[in-house]
Amino acid sequence: MFALIDCNNFYVSCERVFNPSLNGKPVVVLSNNDGCAISRSDEAKKLGVPMGAPVFKYKSIINQHNVVVLSSNYPLYADMSHRVMTTISKFIPDIEIYSIDEAFLKFEGYENYDLFSYASKMRNTILKWTGIPTSVGIAPTKSLAKISNKIARKFPSQTKHVYILDTDYKRSKALNYFPLNDIWGIGRRLSKRLQNIGCKNASDFVNLPEQWVKSNLSIVELKIQQELKGISNLDLDSLKIKKSIATTRSFEKPVSNLSKLKERVSTFSLSCAEKLRRQNSLCNIMIVFIRSNYFRKDLKQHSCSRVVTLPYPTNSSFVLNNYALKAVENMFQDKIYYKKAGVIVTSLVPNNSYQLGIFENEDYRHKSLMKTMDYINSKYGEKIKLANQDLKRKWKMKQEFLSPCYTTRMDDIIKIK
């Protein structure tokens, strides 16, 4: 049996752990630069604030109902996530951390256990040790565990936050209840395509002929169909090297100056280079994009990206920075107020196994220099930068409603009087 344990309204729950006055109130946590709602309390959901909603469009609801608005406090959320996952690992060794607030578990060798009682004990321990409420769904496959978790979350009083989907009757009833876009792995486009052939819910999808799914969809959808039938096709994923690495950010204020835009993109390219070195990888391709604020209909809009094929695999900050800056110079337009930019590196290879070029290769001195830079920056903070970066100012996100870090900064630790 598989289980999915999910932290309820995770970012909001983290804030409530250290600020109990938020309990029972509508609370919304915003994305980078206080842009969109990325976590909502149940009270805020009932008021009609949707996920991903631009906060400026819902100011009237926020003001009318005294909705508490908070900026994302990522250091706090990451620390609380680690505490939750560490607590889970004390109950079961087979765990796949799926996201910051979700984990798949595999109950292998637990045939003689009362899984409901065991999952309830795990959930209560997490709540006691961390203060984070969770929901647990248990089923024969990972896809069904996702559905089971949704049931536990949607009907807490009936399920006591733990639901086991362990019979064909329960499975059939659940598949009839959930629409296609609630099924893990079925996105909007596929959902619309399936609806056009008469699929209204998960049960209709499961009843499609297997040969039709093979011929008209892909192996991924076939695996999903089998998973929903109760045939396990997806095991727990071990920690894998990322296939691509991205650093993208919205700016605190719009940028219309080329030098300031290059400074931002330079910082993003260096961040990607550091992440590459951290996982012992090199990249062959880099994608750079810049984008104006499409919410500002009164301003001239511009969005552009460039795909750069590098002459050799690299994780050098110098090389990636140079090519990123050339891409920005090529894309930049005057009188445009850019709101977001990013650098993505892909086509990754291990740094100990890659194809050397005949005519052009990386300067051999870069490797030792990057290693020294990483060591100094890791030990003493960000002390070494490139000359085209702002040496005095550290760029920050717009976080007007930021709460204290509580667990990750000494000055923010709660004092008990």
Coordinates of C-alpha atoms in Angstrom, one line a residue:
M1 CA 0.0 0.0 0.0
F2 CA 1.1 3.6 -0.7
A3 CA 0.2 6.7 1.2
L4 CA 0.3 10.4 0.4
I5 CA 0.7 12.7 3.4
D6 CA -0.1 16.3 2.6
C7 CA 0.3 19.4 4.9
N8 CA -3.0 21.4 4.9
N9 CA -2.6 25.0 3.6
F10 CA 1.1 24.6 4.4
Y11 CA 2.4 28.2 4.2
V12 CA -0.6 29.5 6.2
S13 CA -0.2 26.7 8.7
C14 CA 3.5 27.6 9.2
E15 CA 2.5 31.2 10.0
R16 CA -0.2 30.0 12.4
V17 CA 2.2 27.9 14.4
F18 CA 4.1 31.0 15.6
N19 CA 1.2 33.4 15.4
P20 CA -1.9 31.7 16.9
S21 CA -3.9 34.9 16.6
L22 CA -4.3 34.0 12.9
N23 CA -6.3 30.8 13.8
G24 CA -9.8 31.1 12.5
K25 CA -9.1 34.2 10.4
P26 CA -8.9 34.4 6.6
V27 CA -5.2 34.3 5.7
V28 CA -3.5 34.6 2.3
V29 CA 0.2 34.1 1.6
L30 CA 1.6 35.8 -1.5
S31 CA 4.1 34.7 -4.1
N32 CA 7.5 36.4 -4.9
N33 CA 7.2 40.2 -4.8
D34 CA 3.8 40.0 -3.2
G35 CA 2.1 39.1 -6.6
C36 CA -0.4 36.2 -6.4
A37 CA -2.0 34.1 -3.7
I38 CA -0.1 30.8 -3.4
S39 CA -1.6 29.6 -0.1
R40 CA -5.0 30.3 1.4
S41 CA -6.6 29.3 4.7
D42 CA -10.0 27.6 4.4
E43 CA -11.6 30.8 5.6
A44 CA -10.0 32.7 2.7
K45 CA -11.1 30.0 0.2
K46 CA -14.7 30.4 1.4
L47 CA -14.5 34.1 0.6
G48 CA -13.8 33.3 -3.0
V49 CA -10.0 34.1 -3.2
P50 CA -8.8 31.6 -5.8
M51 CA -5.4 30.0 -6.0
G52 CA -2.9 32.1 -8.1
A53 CA -5.2 35.2 -7.9
P54 CA -3.3 38.5 -8.4
V55 CA -3.8 40.2 -5.1
F56 CA -4.6 43.6 -6.5
K57 CA -7.7 42.2 -8.2
Y58 CA -9.1 41.1 -4.8
K59 CA -8.4 44.1 -2.7
S60 CA -12.1 44.8 -2.2
I61 CA -12.7 41.3 -0.7
I62 CA -9.5 41.6 1.3
N63 CA -10.4 44.9 2.8
Q64 CA -14.1 44.1 3.3
H65 CA -13.4 40.8 5.2
N66 CA -10.1 41.9 7.0
V67 CA -8.1 39.1 5.2
V68 CA -4.6 38.9 6.6
V69 CA -2.1 39.1 3.8
L70 CA 1.5 37.8 4.3
S71 CA 4.6 37.7 2.1
S72 CA 6.2 34.3 1.5
N73 CA 8.7 33.4 4.2
Y74 CA 10.7 30.7 2.4
P75 CA 13.4 30.1 5.0
L76 CA 10.7 29.4 7.6
Y77 CA 8.7 27.1 5.3
A78 CA 11.7 25.1 4.3
D79 CA 12.7 24.6 7.9
M80 CA 9.2 23.5 8.9
S81 CA 9.1 21.2 5.9
H82 CA 12.3 19.5 7.0
R83 CA 10.8 19.0 10.5
V84 CA 7.7 17.4 9.1
M85 CA 9.6 15.1 6.8
T86 CA 12.0 14.1 9.6
T87 CA 9.1 13.2 11.8
I88 CA 7.5 11.1 9.0
S89 CA 10.8 9.2 8.5
K90 CA 10.7 8.1 12.2
F91 CA 7.5 6.1 11.3
I92 CA 8.4 4.6 8.0
P93 CA 11.7 4.3 6.1
D94 CA 10.3 4.2 2.5
I95 CA 9.6 7.9 1.8
E96 CA 9.6 10.0 -1.3
I97 CA 9.5 13.8 -0.6
Y98 CA 7.3 14.9 -3.5
S99 CA 7.2 18.6 -2.7
I100 CA 7.8 21.0 0.2
D101 CA 4.5 19.9 1.7
E102 CA 3.8 16.4 0.3
A103 CA 5.4 13.0 0.7
F104 CA 4.6 9.6 -0.7
L105 CA 5.1 6.6 1.7
K106 CA 5.3 2.9 0.9
F107 CA 3.9 0.5 3.5
E108 CA 6.0 -2.5 2.6
G109 CA 6.1 -5.1 5.3
Y110 CA 3.2 -3.5 7.2
E111 CA 0.6 -6.2 6.3
N112 CA -0.2 -7.0 10.0
Y113 CA -0.5 -3.3 10.9
D114 CA -3.8 -1.4 11.4
L115 CA -2.9 1.2 8.8
F116 CA -5.6 3.6 9.9
S117 CA -4.4 3.7 13.5
Y118 CA -0.8 3.9 12.4
A119 CA -1.4 6.8 10.0
S120 CA -3.5 8.5 12.7
K121 CA -0.7 8.2 15.2
M122 CA 1.8 9.6 12.6
R123 CA -0.5 12.5 11.8
N124 CA -1.1 13.3 15.5
T125 CA 2.7 13.2 16.2
I126 CA 3.4 15.6 13.4
L127 CA 0.7 17.9 14.7
K128 CA 2.2 17.7 18.3
W129 CA 5.8 18.0 17.3
T130 CA 5.5 20.7 14.6
G131 CA 2.0 22.2 14.9
I132 CA 1.3 21.4 11.2
P133 CA -2.0 19.8 10.4
T134 CA -1.9 17.1 7.7
S135 CA -4.2 14.7 5.8
V136 CA -3.3 11.1 4.9
G137 CA -4.6 9.1 1.9
I138 CA -3.8 5.4 1.6
A139 CA -4.4 3.2 -1.4
P140 CA -2.8 0.4 -3.5
T141 CA -1.2 2.8 -6.0
K142 CA 0.3 6.3 -5.9
S143 CA -2.4 7.7 -8.2
L144 CA -5.2 6.3 -6.0
A145 CA -3.3 7.6 -2.9
K146 CA -3.6 11.1 -4.3
I147 CA -7.4 10.6 -4.7
S148 CA -7.6 9.1 -1.2
N149 CA -5.8 12.1 0.2
K150 CA -8.3 14.5 -1.5
I151 CA -11.1 12.6 0.2
A152 CA -9.4 12.8 3.6
R153 CA -8.9 16.6 3.1
K154 CA -12.4 17.3 1.8
F155 CA -14.3 15.3 4.4
P156 CA -12.3 15.7 7.7
S157 CA -15.1 15.0 10.1
Q158 CA -16.1 11.7 8.4
T159 CA -12.5 10.5 7.8
K160 CA -10.7 12.0 10.8
H161 CA -8.1 13.3 8.2
V162 CA -7.1 9.7 7.3
Y163 CA -8.8 7.7 4.5
I164 CA -8.0 4.2 3.1
L165 CA -9.1 3.4 -0.4
D166 CA -8.8 -0.3 0.0
T167 CA -11.8 -1.9 -1.8
D168 CA -13.2 -1.9 -5.3
Y169 CA -16.4 -0.3 -4.1
K170 CA -14.5 2.6 -2.5
R171 CA -12.4 3.0 -5.7
S172 CA -15.4 3.0 -8.0
K173 CA -17.2 5.5 -5.8
A174 CA -14.2 7.8 -5.7
L175 CA -13.6 7.6 -9.5
N176 CA -17.2 8.5 -10.2
Y177 CA -17.0 11.5 -7.8
F178 CA -13.8 13.2 -9.1
P179 CA -13.7 15.1 -12.4
L180 CA -10.8 14.6 -14.8
N181 CA -8.8 17.7 -13.8
D182 CA -8.6 16.4 -10.2
I183 CA -6.7 13.3 -11.3
W184 CA -2.9 13.4 -10.8
G185 CA -1.2 13.6 -14.2
I186 CA -4.2 14.8 -16.2
G187 CA -3.8 18.5 -17.1
R188 CA -6.2 21.0 -18.6
R189 CA -5.5 20.3 -22.2
L190 CA -5.8 16.5 -21.8
S191 CA -8.9 17.0 -19.7
K192 CA -10.6 19.0 -22.5
R193 CA -9.5 16.5 -25.1
L194 CA -11.0 13.6 -23.1
Q195 CA -14.2 15.6 -22.4
N196 CA -14.7 15.9 -26.2
I197 CA -14.9 12.1 -26.5
G198 CA -17.4 11.8 -23.6
C199 CA -15.1 11.4 -20.6
K200 CA -16.7 13.4 -17.7
N201 CA -14.9 11.9 -14.7
A202 CA -12.1 9.6 -13.7
S203 CA -14.4 6.6 -14.0
D204 CA -15.0 7.3 -17.7
F205 CA -11.3 7.6 -18.3
V206 CA -10.6 4.2 -16.6
N207 CA -13.3 2.6 -18.8
L208 CA -11.7 3.7 -22.0
P209 CA -10.3 0.8 -24.1
E210 CA -6.7 0.2 -23.3
Q211 CA -5.8 0.0 -27.0
W212 CA -7.4 3.4 -27.6
V213 CA -5.3 4.9 -24.9
K214 CA -2.2 3.3 -26.4
S215 CA -3.0 4.6 -29.9
N216 CA -4.2 8.1 -29.1
L217 CA -2.4 9.1 -25.9
S218 CA 0.9 8.1 -24.5
I219 CA 2.5 5.6 -22.2
V220 CA 2.1 8.1 -19.4
E221 CA -1.7 8.1 -19.7
L222 CA -1.7 4.3 -20.0
K223 CA 0.2 4.1 -16.7
I224 CA -2.3 6.5 -15.0
Q225 CA -5.2 4.4 -16.3
Q226 CA -3.7 1.3 -14.8
E227 CA -2.9 3.0 -11.6
L228 CA -6.5 4.1 -11.3
K229 CA -7.6 0.5 -11.9
G230 CA -5.5 -0.5 -8.8
I231 CA -2.5 -1.8 -10.8
S232 CA 0.7 -0.3 -9.4
N233 CA 3.0 1.2 -12.1
L234 CA 4.7 4.0 -10.2
D235 CA 7.1 3.2 -7.4
L236 CA 8.7 5.7 -5.0
D237 CA 11.3 7.8 -6.8
S238 CA 14.8 8.0 -5.4
L239 CA 16.6 11.3 -5.3
K240 CA 17.6 12.1 -8.9
I241 CA 19.9 14.7 -10.5
K242 CA 17.8 17.5 -12.0
K243 CA 17.5 17.5 -15.8
S244 CA 17.3 21.3 -15.9
I245 CA 18.0 24.1 -13.4
A246 CA 16.2 27.5 -13.4
T247 CA 16.6 30.7 -11.6
T248 CA 13.8 33.1 -12.4
R249 CA 12.6 36.1 -10.4
S250 CA 10.1 39.0 -10.6
F251 CA 11.8 42.3 -9.8
E252 CA 11.0 44.4 -6.8
K253 CA 10.4 47.4 -9.2
P254 CA 10.1 47.5 -13.0
V255 CA 13.5 47.8 -14.8
S256 CA 13.9 49.8 -18.0
N257 CA 17.7 50.3 -17.8
L258 CA 19.9 47.8 -19.7
S259 CA 22.7 47.8 -17.2
K260 CA 20.4 47.0 -14.3
L261 CA 18.7 44.3 -16.3
K262 CA 22.1 42.8 -17.1
E263 CA 23.0 42.9 -13.4
R264 CA 19.9 40.9 -12.6
V265 CA 20.5 38.3 -15.3
S266 CA 24.1 38.0 -14.3
T267 CA 23.1 37.1 -10.8
F268 CA 20.6 34.5 -12.1
S269 CA 23.3 32.9 -14.3
L270 CA 25.7 32.7 -11.4
S271 CA 23.0 31.1 -9.3
C272 CA 22.5 28.4 -12.0
A273 CA 26.2 27.8 -12.2
E274 CA 26.5 27.3 -8.5
K275 CA 23.5 24.8 -8.5
L276 CA 25.2 22.9 -11.4
R277 CA 28.5 22.6 -9.4
R278 CA 26.5 21.5 -6.3
Q279 CA 25.1 18.5 -8.2
N280 CA 28.4 17.9 -10.1
S281 CA 26.8 18.6 -13.5
L282 CA 27.6 20.6 -16.7
C283 CA 25.2 22.2 -19.1
N284 CA 25.2 22.3 -22.9
I285 CA 22.2 24.7 -23.4
M286 CA 21.1 27.9 -21.7
I287 CA 17.8 29.7 -22.1
V288 CA 17.5 33.4 -21.1
F289 CA 14.2 35.3 -21.0
I290 CA 13.0 38.7 -20.1
R291 CA 9.4 39.8 -19.7
S292 CA 7.4 42.9 -19.1
N293 CA 4.4 43.2 -16.7
Y294 CA 1.5 41.8 -18.7
F295 CA -0.9 43.0 -15.9
R296 CA -0.1 46.6 -16.8
K297 CA -2.2 47.0 -19.9
D298 CA -1.3 50.7 -20.0
L299 CA 2.3 50.0 -20.7
K300 CA 4.0 48.7 -23.9
Q301 CA 4.6 45.0 -23.6
H302 CA 7.6 42.9 -24.6
S303 CA 8.5 39.2 -23.9
C304 CA 11.4 37.5 -25.5
S305 CA 13.7 34.5 -24.9
R306 CA 16.9 33.2 -26.4
V307 CA 18.2 29.6 -26.6
V308 CA 22.0 29.6 -26.4
T309 CA 23.9 26.4 -27.5
L310 CA 27.2 26.5 -25.6
P311 CA 30.4 25.6 -27.4
Y312 CA 31.3 23.1 -24.7
P313 CA 29.7 21.7 -21.5
T314 CA 30.3 24.0 -18.6
N315 CA 29.4 25.1 -15.1
S316 CA 31.7 28.1 -15.0
S317 CA 30.1 31.3 -13.7
F318 CA 32.3 33.2 -16.2
V319 CA 31.2 31.4 -19.2
L320 CA 27.5 31.3 -18.4
N321 CA 27.5 34.9 -17.4
N322 CA 29.1 36.0 -20.7
Y323 CA 26.6 34.2 -22.8
A324 CA 23.7 35.3 -20.7
L325 CA 24.7 39.0 -21.0
K326 CA 25.0 38.7 -24.8
A327 CA 21.5 37.2 -25.0
V328 CA 20.1 40.1 -22.9
E329 CA 21.8 42.7 -25.1
N330 CA 20.2 41.0 -28.1
M331 CA 16.7 41.0 -26.6
F332 CA 16.5 44.3 -24.8
Q333 CA 14.3 47.1 -26.1
D334 CA 14.2 50.7 -25.0
K335 CA 11.1 52.2 -23.2
I336 CA 10.0 48.8 -21.9
Y337 CA 9.5 48.3 -18.2
Y338 CA 10.7 44.7 -17.6
K339 CA 9.2 42.9 -14.6
K340 CA 10.7 39.5 -14.7
A341 CA 13.8 37.7 -16.1
G342 CA 15.3 34.2 -15.8
V343 CA 18.0 31.8 -16.8
I344 CA 17.5 28.1 -17.4
V345 CA 20.3 25.6 -18.0
T346 CA 19.5 22.2 -19.5
S347 CA 21.0 19.3 -21.5
L348 CA 22.9 18.4 -18.4
V349 CA 25.8 15.9 -18.2
P350 CA 27.9 14.6 -15.3
N351 CA 31.1 16.7 -14.8
N352 CA 33.2 13.5 -14.9
S353 CA 31.8 12.1 -18.1
Y354 CA 31.3 14.4 -21.1
Q355 CA 32.5 14.9 -24.7
L356 CA 35.6 17.1 -25.2
G357 CA 35.7 19.4 -28.2
I358 CA 38.3 19.2 -30.9
F359 CA 39.0 23.0 -31.3
E360 CA 37.4 24.6 -28.2
N361 CA 37.3 23.7 -24.5
E362 CA 36.9 25.5 -21.2
D363 CA 39.8 27.2 -19.6
Y364 CA 41.2 24.6 -17.2
R365 CA 41.8 27.3 -14.5
H366 CA 38.0 27.9 -14.1
K367 CA 37.5 24.6 -12.2
S368 CA 39.9 25.5 -9.4
L369 CA 38.7 29.1 -9.3
M370 CA 35.0 28.1 -9.1
K371 CA 35.8 25.6 -6.3
T372 CA 37.5 28.4 -4.3
M373 CA 34.7 30.8 -4.9
D374 CA 32.1 28.3 -3.7
Y375 CA 34.1 27.5 -0.6
I376 CA 34.5 31.2 0.4
N377 CA 30.8 32.1 -0.3
S378 CA 29.6 29.0 1.6
K379 CA 31.7 29.7 4.6
Y380 CA 31.5 33.5 4.9
G381 CA 28.3 34.4 3.0
E382 CA 28.2 35.9 -0.5
K383 CA 31.5 37.7 -0.5
I384 CA 32.7 37.2 -4.0
K385 CA 30.8 38.5 -7.0
L386 CA 31.5 39.4 -10.6
A387 CA 32.4 42.9 -11.4
N388 CA 29.2 43.6 -13.4
Q389 CA 27.1 42.7 -10.3
D390 CA 26.1 45.3 -7.8
L391 CA 28.8 45.0 -5.1
K392 CA 27.0 47.1 -2.5
R393 CA 23.4 46.2 -2.8
K394 CA 21.9 42.8 -2.4
W395 CA 18.8 42.5 -4.5
K396 CA 15.7 41.5 -2.6
M397 CA 12.1 40.6 -3.3
K398 CA 9.3 42.9 -2.5
Q399 CA 8.0 41.6 0.8
E400 CA 5.9 44.3 2.5
F401 CA 4.0 41.8 4.7
L402 CA 6.9 39.5 5.8
S403 CA 6.6 37.8 9.1
P404 CA 9.7 37.0 11.3
C405 CA 11.7 33.9 10.4
Y406 CA 11.2 32.4 13.9
T407 CA 13.4 29.3 13.5
T408 CA 16.1 30.4 11.1
R409 CA 17.3 33.7 12.5
M410 CA 18.5 34.3 16.0
D411 CA 16.9 37.7 16.2
D412 CA 13.5 36.3 15.3
I413 CA 13.3 33.6 17.9
I414 CA 10.2 34.0 20.1
K415 CA 10.9 35.3 23.6
I416 CA 8.7 33.9 26.3
K417 CA 8.1 36.4 29.1

